[in-house]
Coordinates of C-alpha atoms in Angstrom, one line a residue:
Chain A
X27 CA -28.4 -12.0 -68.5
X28 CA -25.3 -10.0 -67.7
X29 CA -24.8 -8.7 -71.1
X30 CA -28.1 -7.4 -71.1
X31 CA -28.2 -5.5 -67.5
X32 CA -24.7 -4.3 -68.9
X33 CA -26.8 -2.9 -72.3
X34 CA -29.3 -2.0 -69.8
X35 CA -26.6 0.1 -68.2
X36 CA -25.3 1.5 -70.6
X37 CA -28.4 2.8 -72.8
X38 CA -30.1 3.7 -69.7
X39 CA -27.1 6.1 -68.1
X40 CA -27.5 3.9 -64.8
X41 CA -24.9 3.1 -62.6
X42 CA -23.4 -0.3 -63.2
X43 CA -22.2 -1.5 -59.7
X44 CA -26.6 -1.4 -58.6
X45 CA -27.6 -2.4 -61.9
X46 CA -24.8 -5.4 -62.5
X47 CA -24.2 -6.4 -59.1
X48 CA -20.6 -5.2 -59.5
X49 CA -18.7 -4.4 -56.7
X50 CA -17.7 -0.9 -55.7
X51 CA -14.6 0.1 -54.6
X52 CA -13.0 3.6 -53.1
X53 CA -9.5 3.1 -52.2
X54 CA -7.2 6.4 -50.2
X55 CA -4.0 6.5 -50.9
X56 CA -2.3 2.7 -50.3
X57 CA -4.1 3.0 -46.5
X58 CA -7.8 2.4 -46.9
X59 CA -10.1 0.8 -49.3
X60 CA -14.0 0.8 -48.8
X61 CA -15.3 -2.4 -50.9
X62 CA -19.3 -2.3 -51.7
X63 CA -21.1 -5.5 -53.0
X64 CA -19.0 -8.0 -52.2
X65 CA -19.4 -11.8 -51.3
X66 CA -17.5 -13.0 -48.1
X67 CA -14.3 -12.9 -46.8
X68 CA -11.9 -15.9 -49.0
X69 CA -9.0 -15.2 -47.2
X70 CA -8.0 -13.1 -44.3
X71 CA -4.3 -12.9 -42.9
X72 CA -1.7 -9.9 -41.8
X73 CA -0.3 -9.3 -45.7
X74 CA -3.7 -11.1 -47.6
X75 CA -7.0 -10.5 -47.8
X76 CA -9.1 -12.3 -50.2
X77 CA -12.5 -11.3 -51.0
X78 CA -15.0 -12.7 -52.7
X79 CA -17.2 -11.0 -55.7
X80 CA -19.7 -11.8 -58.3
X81 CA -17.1 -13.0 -60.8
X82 CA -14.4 -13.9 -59.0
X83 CA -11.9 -12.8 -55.9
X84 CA -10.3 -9.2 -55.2
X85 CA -7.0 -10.1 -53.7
X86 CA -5.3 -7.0 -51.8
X87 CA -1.9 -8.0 -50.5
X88 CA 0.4 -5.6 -48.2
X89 CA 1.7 -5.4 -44.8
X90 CA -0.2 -5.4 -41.4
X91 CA -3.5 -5.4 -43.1
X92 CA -6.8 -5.3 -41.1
X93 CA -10.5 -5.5 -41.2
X94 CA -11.8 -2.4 -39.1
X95 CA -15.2 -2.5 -40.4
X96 CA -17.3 -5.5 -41.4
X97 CA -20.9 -5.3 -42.1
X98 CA -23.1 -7.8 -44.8
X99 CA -22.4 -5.4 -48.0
X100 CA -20.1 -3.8 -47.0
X101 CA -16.3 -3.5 -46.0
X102 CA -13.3 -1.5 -44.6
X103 CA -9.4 -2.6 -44.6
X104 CA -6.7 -0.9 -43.3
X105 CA -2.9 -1.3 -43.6
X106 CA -0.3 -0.7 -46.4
X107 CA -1.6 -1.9 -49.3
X108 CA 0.9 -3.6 -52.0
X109 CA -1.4 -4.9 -54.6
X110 CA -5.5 -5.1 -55.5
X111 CA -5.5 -7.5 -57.9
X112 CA -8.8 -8.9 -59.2
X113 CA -8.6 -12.9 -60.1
X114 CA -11.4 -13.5 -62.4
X115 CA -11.9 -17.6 -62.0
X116 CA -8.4 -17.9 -62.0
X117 CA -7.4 -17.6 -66.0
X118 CA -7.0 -13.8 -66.4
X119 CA -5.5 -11.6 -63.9
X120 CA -6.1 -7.4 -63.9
X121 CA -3.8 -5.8 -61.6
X122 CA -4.5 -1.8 -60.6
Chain B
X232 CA -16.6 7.1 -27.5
X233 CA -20.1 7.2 -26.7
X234 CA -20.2 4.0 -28.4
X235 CA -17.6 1.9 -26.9
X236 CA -19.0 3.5 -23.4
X237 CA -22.1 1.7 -24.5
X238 CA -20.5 -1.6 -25.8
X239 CA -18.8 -1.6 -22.6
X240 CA -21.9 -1.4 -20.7
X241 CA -23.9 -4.2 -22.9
X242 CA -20.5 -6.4 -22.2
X243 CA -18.8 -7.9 -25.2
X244 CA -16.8 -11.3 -25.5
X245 CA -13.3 -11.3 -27.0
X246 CA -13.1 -15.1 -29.1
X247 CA -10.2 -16.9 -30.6
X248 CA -11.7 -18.4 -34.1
X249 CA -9.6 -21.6 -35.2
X250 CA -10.0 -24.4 -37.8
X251 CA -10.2 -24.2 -41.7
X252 CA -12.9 -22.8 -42.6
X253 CA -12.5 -19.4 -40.2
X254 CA -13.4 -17.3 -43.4
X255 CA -16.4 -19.1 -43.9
X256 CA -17.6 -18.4 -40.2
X257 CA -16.9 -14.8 -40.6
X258 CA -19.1 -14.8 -43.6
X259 CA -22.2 -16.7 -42.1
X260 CA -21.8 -14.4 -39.4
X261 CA -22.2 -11.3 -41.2
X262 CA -25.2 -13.3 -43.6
X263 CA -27.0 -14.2 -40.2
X264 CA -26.6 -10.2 -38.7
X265 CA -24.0 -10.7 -35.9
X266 CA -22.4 -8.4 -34.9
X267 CA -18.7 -9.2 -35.0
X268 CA -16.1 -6.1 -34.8
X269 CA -12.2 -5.5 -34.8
X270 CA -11.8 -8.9 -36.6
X271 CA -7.9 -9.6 -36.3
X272 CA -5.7 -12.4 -37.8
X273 CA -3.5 -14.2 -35.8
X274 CA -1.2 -17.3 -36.7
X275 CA -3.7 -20.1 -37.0
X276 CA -6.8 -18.3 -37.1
X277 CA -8.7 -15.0 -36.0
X278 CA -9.5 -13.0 -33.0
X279 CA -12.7 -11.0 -33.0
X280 CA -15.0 -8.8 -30.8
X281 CA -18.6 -9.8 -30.6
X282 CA -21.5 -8.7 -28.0
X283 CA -23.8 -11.1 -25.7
X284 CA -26.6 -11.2 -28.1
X285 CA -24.1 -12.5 -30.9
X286 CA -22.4 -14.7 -29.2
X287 CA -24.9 -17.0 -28.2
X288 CA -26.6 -17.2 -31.5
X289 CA -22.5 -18.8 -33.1
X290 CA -23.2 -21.9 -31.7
X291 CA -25.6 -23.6 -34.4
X292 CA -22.6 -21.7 -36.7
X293 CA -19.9 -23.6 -35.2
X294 CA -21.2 -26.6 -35.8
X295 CA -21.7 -26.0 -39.4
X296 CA -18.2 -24.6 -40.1
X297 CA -16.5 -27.0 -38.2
X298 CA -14.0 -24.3 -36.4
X299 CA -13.2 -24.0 -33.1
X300 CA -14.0 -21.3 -31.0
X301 CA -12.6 -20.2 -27.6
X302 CA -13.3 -18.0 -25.5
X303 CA -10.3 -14.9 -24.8
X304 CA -11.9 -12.6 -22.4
X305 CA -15.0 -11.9 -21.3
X306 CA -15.2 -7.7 -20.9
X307 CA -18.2 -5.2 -19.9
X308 CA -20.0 -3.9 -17.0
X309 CA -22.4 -6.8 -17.1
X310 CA -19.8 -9.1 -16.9
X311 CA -18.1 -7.3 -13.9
X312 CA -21.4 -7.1 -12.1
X313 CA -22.0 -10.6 -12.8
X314 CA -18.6 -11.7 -11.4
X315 CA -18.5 -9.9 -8.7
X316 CA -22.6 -10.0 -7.4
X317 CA -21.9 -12.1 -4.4
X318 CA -19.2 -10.3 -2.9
X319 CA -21.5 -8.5 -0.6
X320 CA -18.3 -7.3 1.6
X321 CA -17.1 -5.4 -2.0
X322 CA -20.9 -3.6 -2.4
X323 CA -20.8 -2.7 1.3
X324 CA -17.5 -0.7 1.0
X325 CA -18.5 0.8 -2.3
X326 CA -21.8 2.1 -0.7
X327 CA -19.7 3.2 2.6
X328 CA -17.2 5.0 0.8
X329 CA -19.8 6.7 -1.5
X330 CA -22.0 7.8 1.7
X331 CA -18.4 9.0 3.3
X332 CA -18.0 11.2 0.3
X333 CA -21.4 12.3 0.0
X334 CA -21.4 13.3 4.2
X335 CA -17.6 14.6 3.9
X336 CA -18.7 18.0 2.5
X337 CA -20.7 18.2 4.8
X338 CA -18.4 19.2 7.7
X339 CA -15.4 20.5 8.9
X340 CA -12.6 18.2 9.1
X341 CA -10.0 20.6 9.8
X342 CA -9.0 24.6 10.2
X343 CA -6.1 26.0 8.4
X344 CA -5.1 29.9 8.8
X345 CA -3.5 31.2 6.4
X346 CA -1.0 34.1 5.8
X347 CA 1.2 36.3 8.2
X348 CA 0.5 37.2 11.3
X349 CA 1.6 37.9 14.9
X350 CA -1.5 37.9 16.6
X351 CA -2.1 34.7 18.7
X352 CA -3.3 31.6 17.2
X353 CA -5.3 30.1 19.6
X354 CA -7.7 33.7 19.8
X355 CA -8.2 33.2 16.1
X356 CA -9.2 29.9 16.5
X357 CA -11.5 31.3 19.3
X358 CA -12.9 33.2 17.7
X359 CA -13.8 31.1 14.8
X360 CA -15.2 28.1 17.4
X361 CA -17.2 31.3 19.0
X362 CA -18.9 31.5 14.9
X363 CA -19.1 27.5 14.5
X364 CA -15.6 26.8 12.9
X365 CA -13.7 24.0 14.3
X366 CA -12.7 20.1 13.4
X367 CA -15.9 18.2 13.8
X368 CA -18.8 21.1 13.1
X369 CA -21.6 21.1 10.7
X370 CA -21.1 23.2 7.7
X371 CA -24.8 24.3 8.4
X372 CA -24.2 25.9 11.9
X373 CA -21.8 28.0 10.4
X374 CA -22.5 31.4 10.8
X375 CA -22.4 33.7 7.6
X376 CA -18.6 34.1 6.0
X377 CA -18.9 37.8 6.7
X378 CA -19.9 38.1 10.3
X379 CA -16.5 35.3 10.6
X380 CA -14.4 38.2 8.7
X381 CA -16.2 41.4 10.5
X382 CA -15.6 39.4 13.7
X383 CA -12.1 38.6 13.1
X384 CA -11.5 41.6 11.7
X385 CA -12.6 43.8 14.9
X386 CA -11.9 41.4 17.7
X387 CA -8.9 40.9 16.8
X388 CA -6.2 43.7 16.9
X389 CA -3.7 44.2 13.9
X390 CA -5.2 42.2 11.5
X391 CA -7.3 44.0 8.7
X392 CA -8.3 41.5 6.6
X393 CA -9.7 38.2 6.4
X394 CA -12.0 35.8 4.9
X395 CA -12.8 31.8 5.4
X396 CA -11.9 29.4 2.1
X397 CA -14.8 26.5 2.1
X398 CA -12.2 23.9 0.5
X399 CA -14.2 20.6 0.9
X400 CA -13.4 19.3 4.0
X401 CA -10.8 21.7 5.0
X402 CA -11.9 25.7 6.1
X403 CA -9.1 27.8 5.1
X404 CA -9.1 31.4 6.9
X405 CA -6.7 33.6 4.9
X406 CA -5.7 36.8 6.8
X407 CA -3.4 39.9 6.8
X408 CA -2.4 41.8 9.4
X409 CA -1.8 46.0 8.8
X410 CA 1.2 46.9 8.8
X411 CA 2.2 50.1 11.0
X412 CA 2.1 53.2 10.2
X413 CA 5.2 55.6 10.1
X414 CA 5.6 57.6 12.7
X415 CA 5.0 61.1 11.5
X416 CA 5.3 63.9 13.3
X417 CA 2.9 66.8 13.1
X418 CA 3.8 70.1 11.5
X419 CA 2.5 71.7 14.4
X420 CA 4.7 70.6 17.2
X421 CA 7.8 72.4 18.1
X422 CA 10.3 70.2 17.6
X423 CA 14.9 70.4 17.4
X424 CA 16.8 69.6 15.3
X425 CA 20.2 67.7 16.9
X426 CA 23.0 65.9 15.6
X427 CA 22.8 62.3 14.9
X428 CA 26.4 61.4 15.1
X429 CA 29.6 63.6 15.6
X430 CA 30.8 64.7 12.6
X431 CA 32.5 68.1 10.9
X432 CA 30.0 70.3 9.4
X433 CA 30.5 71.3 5.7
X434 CA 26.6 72.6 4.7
X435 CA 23.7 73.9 6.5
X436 CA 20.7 75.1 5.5
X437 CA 17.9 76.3 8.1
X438 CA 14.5 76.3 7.0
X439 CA 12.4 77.2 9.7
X440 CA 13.8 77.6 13.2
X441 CA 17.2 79.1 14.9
X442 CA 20.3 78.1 13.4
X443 CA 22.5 76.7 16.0
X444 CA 25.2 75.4 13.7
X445 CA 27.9 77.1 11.5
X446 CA 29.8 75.3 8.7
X447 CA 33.3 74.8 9.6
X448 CA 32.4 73.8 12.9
X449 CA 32.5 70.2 14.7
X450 CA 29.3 68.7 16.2
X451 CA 29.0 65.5 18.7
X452 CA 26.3 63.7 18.6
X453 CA 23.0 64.7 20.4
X454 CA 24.0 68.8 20.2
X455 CA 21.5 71.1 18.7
X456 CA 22.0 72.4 15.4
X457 CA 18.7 74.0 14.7
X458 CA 16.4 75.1 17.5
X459 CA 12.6 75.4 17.8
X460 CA 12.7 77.9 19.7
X461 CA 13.2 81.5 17.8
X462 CA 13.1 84.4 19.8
X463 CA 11.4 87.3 18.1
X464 CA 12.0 90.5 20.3
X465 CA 14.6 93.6 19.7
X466 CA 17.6 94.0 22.1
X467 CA 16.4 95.3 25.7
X468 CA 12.5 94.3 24.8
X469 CA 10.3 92.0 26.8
X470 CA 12.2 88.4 26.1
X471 CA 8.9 86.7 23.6
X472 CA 9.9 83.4 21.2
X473 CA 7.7 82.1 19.1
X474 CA 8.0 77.7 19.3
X475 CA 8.5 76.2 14.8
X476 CA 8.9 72.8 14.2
X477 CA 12.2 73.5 12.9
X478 CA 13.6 72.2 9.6
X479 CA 17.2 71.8 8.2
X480 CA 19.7 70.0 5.9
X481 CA 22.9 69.7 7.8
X482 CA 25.6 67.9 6.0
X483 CA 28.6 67.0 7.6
X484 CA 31.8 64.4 7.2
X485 CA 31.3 61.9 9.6
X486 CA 33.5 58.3 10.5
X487 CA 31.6 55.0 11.3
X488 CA 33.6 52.0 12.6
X489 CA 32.7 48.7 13.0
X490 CA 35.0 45.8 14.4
X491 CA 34.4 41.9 15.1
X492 CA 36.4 39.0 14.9
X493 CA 36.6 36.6 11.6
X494 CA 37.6 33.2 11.9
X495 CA 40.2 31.7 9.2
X496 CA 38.4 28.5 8.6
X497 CA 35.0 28.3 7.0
X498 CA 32.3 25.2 7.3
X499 CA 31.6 24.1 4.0
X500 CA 28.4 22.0 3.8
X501 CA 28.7 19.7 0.9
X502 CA 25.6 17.1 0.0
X503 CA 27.2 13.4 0.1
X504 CA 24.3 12.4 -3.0
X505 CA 22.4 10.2 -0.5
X506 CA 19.0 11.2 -0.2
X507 CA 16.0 9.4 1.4
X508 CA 11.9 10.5 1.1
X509 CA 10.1 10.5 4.1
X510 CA 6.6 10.3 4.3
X511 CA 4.1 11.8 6.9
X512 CA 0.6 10.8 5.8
X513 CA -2.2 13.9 7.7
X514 CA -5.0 12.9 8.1
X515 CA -7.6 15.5 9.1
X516 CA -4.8 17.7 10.8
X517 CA -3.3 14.9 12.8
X518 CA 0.3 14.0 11.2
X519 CA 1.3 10.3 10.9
X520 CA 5.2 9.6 10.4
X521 CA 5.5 6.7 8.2
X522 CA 9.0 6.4 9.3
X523 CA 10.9 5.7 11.8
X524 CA 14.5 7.7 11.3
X525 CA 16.0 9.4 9.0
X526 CA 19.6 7.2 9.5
X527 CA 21.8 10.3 9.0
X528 CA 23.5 12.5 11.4
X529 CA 23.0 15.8 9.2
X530 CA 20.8 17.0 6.6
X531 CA 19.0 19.5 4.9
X532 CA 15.4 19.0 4.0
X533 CA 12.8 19.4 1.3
X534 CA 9.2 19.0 2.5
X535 CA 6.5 19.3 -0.4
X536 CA 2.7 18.7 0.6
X537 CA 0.3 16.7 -1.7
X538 CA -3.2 17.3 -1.0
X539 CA -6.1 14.8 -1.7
X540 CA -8.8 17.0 -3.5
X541 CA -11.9 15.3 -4.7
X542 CA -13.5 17.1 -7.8
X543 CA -16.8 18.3 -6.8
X544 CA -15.9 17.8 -3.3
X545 CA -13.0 19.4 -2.8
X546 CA -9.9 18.9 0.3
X547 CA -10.6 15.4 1.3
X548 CA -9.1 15.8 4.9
X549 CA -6.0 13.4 3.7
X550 CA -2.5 14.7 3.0
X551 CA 0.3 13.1 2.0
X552 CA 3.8 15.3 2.8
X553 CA 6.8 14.0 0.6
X554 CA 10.2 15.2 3.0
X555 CA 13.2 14.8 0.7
X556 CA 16.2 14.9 3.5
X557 CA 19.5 14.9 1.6
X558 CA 22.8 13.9 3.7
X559 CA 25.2 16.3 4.4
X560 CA 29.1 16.6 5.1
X561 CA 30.6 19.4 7.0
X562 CA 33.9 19.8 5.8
X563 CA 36.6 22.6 7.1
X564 CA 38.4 24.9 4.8
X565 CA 41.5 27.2 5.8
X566 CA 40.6 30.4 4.2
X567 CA 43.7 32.8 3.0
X568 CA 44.2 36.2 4.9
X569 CA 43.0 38.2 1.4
X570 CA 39.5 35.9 1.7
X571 CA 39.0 36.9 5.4
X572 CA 39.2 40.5 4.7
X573 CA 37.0 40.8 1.5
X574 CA 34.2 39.0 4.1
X575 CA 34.8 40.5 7.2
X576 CA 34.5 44.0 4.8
X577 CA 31.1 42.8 3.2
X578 CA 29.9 42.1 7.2
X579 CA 31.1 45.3 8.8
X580 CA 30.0 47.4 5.6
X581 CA 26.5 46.0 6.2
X582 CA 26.8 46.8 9.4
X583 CA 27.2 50.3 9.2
X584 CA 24.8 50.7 5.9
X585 CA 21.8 49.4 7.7
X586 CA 22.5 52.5 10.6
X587 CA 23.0 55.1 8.3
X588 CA 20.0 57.8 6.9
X589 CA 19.2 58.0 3.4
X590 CA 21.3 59.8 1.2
X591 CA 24.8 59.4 2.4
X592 CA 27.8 59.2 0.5
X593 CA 30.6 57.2 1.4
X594 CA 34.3 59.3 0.4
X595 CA 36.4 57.1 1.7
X596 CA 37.0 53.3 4.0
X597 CA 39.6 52.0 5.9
X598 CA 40.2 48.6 7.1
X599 CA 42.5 47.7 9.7
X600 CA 43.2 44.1 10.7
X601 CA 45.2 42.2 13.6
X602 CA 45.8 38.5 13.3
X603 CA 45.6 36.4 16.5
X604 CA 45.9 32.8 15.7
X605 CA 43.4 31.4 14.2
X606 CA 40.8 34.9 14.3
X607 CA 41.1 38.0 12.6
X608 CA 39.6 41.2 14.8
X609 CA 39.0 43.6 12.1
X610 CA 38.2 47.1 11.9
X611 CA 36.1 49.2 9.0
X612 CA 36.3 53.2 9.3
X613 CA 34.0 54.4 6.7
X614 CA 34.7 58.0 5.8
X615 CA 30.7 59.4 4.8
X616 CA 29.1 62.5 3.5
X617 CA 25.5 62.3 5.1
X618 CA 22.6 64.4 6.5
X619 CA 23.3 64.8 10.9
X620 CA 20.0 66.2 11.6
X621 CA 17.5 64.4 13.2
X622 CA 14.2 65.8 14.6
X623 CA 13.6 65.4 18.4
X624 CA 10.9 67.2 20.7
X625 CA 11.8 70.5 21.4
X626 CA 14.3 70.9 25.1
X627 CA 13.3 74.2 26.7
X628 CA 16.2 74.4 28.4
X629 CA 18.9 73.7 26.1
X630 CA 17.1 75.6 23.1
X631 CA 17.2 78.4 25.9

């Protein structure tokens, strides 16, 4: 199923993150990131936050982190950001 | 801002989220719609922000996450009102104090005037009770600002200006008196010229009128240098004059001398660092010390005024008046004879300077000193160049 909403996306030119259910992400400078489409909070501390996705968990560690805005798709966190690492079911790790 | 003045009003609940599954709560909260805000870790769990509405519906969510919740603070209007809706005493004074300040602009509390003046105080005040302005009255019965000014203004001699402040609960007349005029006199009149003070004439110069004066000559003071009286017939005629208000520059060398005595020790007053603020509360003109003594046997003081001014309403009749008093010392110092002299010269020179006519030169000064004990008498001779003539009304007989 996913491998065809991602041929789907790709022949058809449509963006993946509404046709894959992918989560979205816009991220300032290492002070804000906006995260679209995601599942729940995993993990929420001062230098760890931990959020769910589709496939697995974004982890964003850093210092004095902080959820400013929460809503059900949606979600804002603010702080100094060290790391966004995505943890895809724990074998494979993709840092950016 | 508009929304958190609107949060505030719905009221909002600050809770403390504890337990193991605190993530999990979070998440069933935002599935289920509440509205949870400013979500904030802390060491074994979370803090959050949630309204009225929200909170009520966590409770079958509690339960199903198993965490603990407590409650921080409870914040709002609603919840303010709610505490506090039996205190009947607390309404009461709200709903007096707002009716004070909703009647408080309406009347006169107290009368202020303004500016300098010599003219007496309790006339102005007269006059203002006579128009409906005094502590107590209606701000309705008040008669029109400017009949208050044209009334002041006319009934009241020396003052040329006016006009009443409306300041809240405070009326603030602001006035200024004329100042006099010079006294000029008119072109017309036949008027002398005399001496001023005795002096040795060096330059004269007669513009209208008989010249009475030559240069070279010495002149006491009140003699006639220029007449107003010019006779205009030949030798052996019928004696006719014809009366000028006489005009002349008459320079002459004159001496002023002024003396006094100039002690050798000076009172220095030196601030000892202690300083106390006393406080006089007013209170619709009527001053209130909220002391009792100042506690030192000399000082200087600092007053500075604080008015209570409500927006909207303006001078609230209250006053608070902060009076710094700062201790002094008075301490003696022997002055040396050189110190004396340069300030008994700066006294006597501004002596004579504030006697003498514009223009005058000085040439030359002399000072001359005798020491008895502890004083000094001291002498200035100031050697001048000035202008001698002054104009008086014209003497018949000794311009004859």
């Amino acid at each position: 199923m996913r491998r065809f909403s991602e041929f789907v996306a790709n022949t058809m030119r449509v963006p993946k993150d509404a046709v894959m259910d992918l989560p979205r992400l816009s991220v300032c400078g290492d002070r804000e990131i906006y995260i679209e489409n995601h599942k729940g909070l995993a993990e929420y501390t001062d230098t760890d936050i931990r959020v769910k996705m589709r496939d697995g968990i974004m982890h964003i560690s850093g210092k004095e982190l902080r959820i400013i805005v929460m809503k059900y798709g949606s979600i804002v966190i603010n702080g100094i950001f060290g790391a966004v690492i995505y943890e895809n079911n724990g074998d494979k790790y993709k840092k950016c | 801002m508009l929304k958190k003045i609107f949060k505030f009003i719905k009221g909002y609940v600050i809770i403390e989220i504890t337990g193991n599954n605190k993530e999990r709560f979070v998440n069933m909260c935002l599935n289920n719609f509440l509205n949870i805000y400013d979500v904030v870790p802390i060491e074994d769990g979370l803090v959050m922000k949630t309204d009225r509405s929200s909170f009520f519906s966590m409770r079958r969510l509690v339960k199903k996450c198993g965490v603990r919740v407590r409650i921080v603070r409870k914040c709002g209007a609603m919840h303010t009102l709610r505490l506090y809706h039996r205190r009947y005493g607390f309404f009461a004074a709200g709903a007096a104090v707002a009716m004070f300040l909703f009647f408080l602009p309406q009347y006169v509390l107290c009368v202020e005037i303004d500016g300098e003046y010599n003219a007496d105080e309790s006339e102005i005040r007269q006059v203002l009770r006579e128009h409906g302005v005094y502590p107590g009255a209606r701000k309705k019965n008040i008669d029109d600002l400017s009949e208050i000014k044209d009334a002041i203004v006319f009934d009241i001699d020396g003052i040329n200006w006016a006009w009443l402040y409306d300041e809240g609960a405070r009326m603030r007349l602001q006035i200024q008196e004329s100042s006099p005029k010079p006294k000029v006199n008119d072109k017309s009149t036949p008027m002398d010229i005399v001496a001023a003070h005795d002096g040795f004439v060096t330059r004269a110069d007669v513009y209208r009128g008989e010249r009475h004066v030559s240069i070279g000559t010495s002149v006491a003071a009140g003699d006639t240098l220029v007449s107003g009286k010019v006779a205009v017939f030949p030798l052996g005629a019928e004696e006719r004059y014809m009366y000028v208000h006489s005009a002349a520059k008459v320079i002459a060398d004159t001496v002023r001398t002024e003396s006094g005595k100039f002690s050798t020790t000076e009172t220095l007053r030196i601030r000892t660092g202690r300083a106390r603020a006393l406080l006089t509360l007013s209170i619709f003109g009527r001053d209130i010390d909220l002391f009792r003594r100042v506690g030192y046997a000399d000082y200087d003081e600092n007053k500075i005024r604080h008015d209570l001014d409500i927006p909207v309403i303006g001078y609230s009749g209250l006053s608070l008046t902060v009076t710094t008093a700062r201790e002094i010392r008075q301490v003696q110092r022997e002055l040396t004879e050189d110190e004396v002299l340069a300030r008994a010269s700066e006294v006597l020179e501004e002596r004579i300077c504030k006697k003498l006519g514009a223009r005058a030169v000085r040439t030359d000064e002399e000072l001359a000193f005798a020491k008895n004990g502890d004083v000094y008498s001291v002498e200035l001779r100031m050697h001048l160049k000035e202008n001698i003539g002054i104009e008086v009304p014209l003497n018949e007989e000794l311009s004859g």
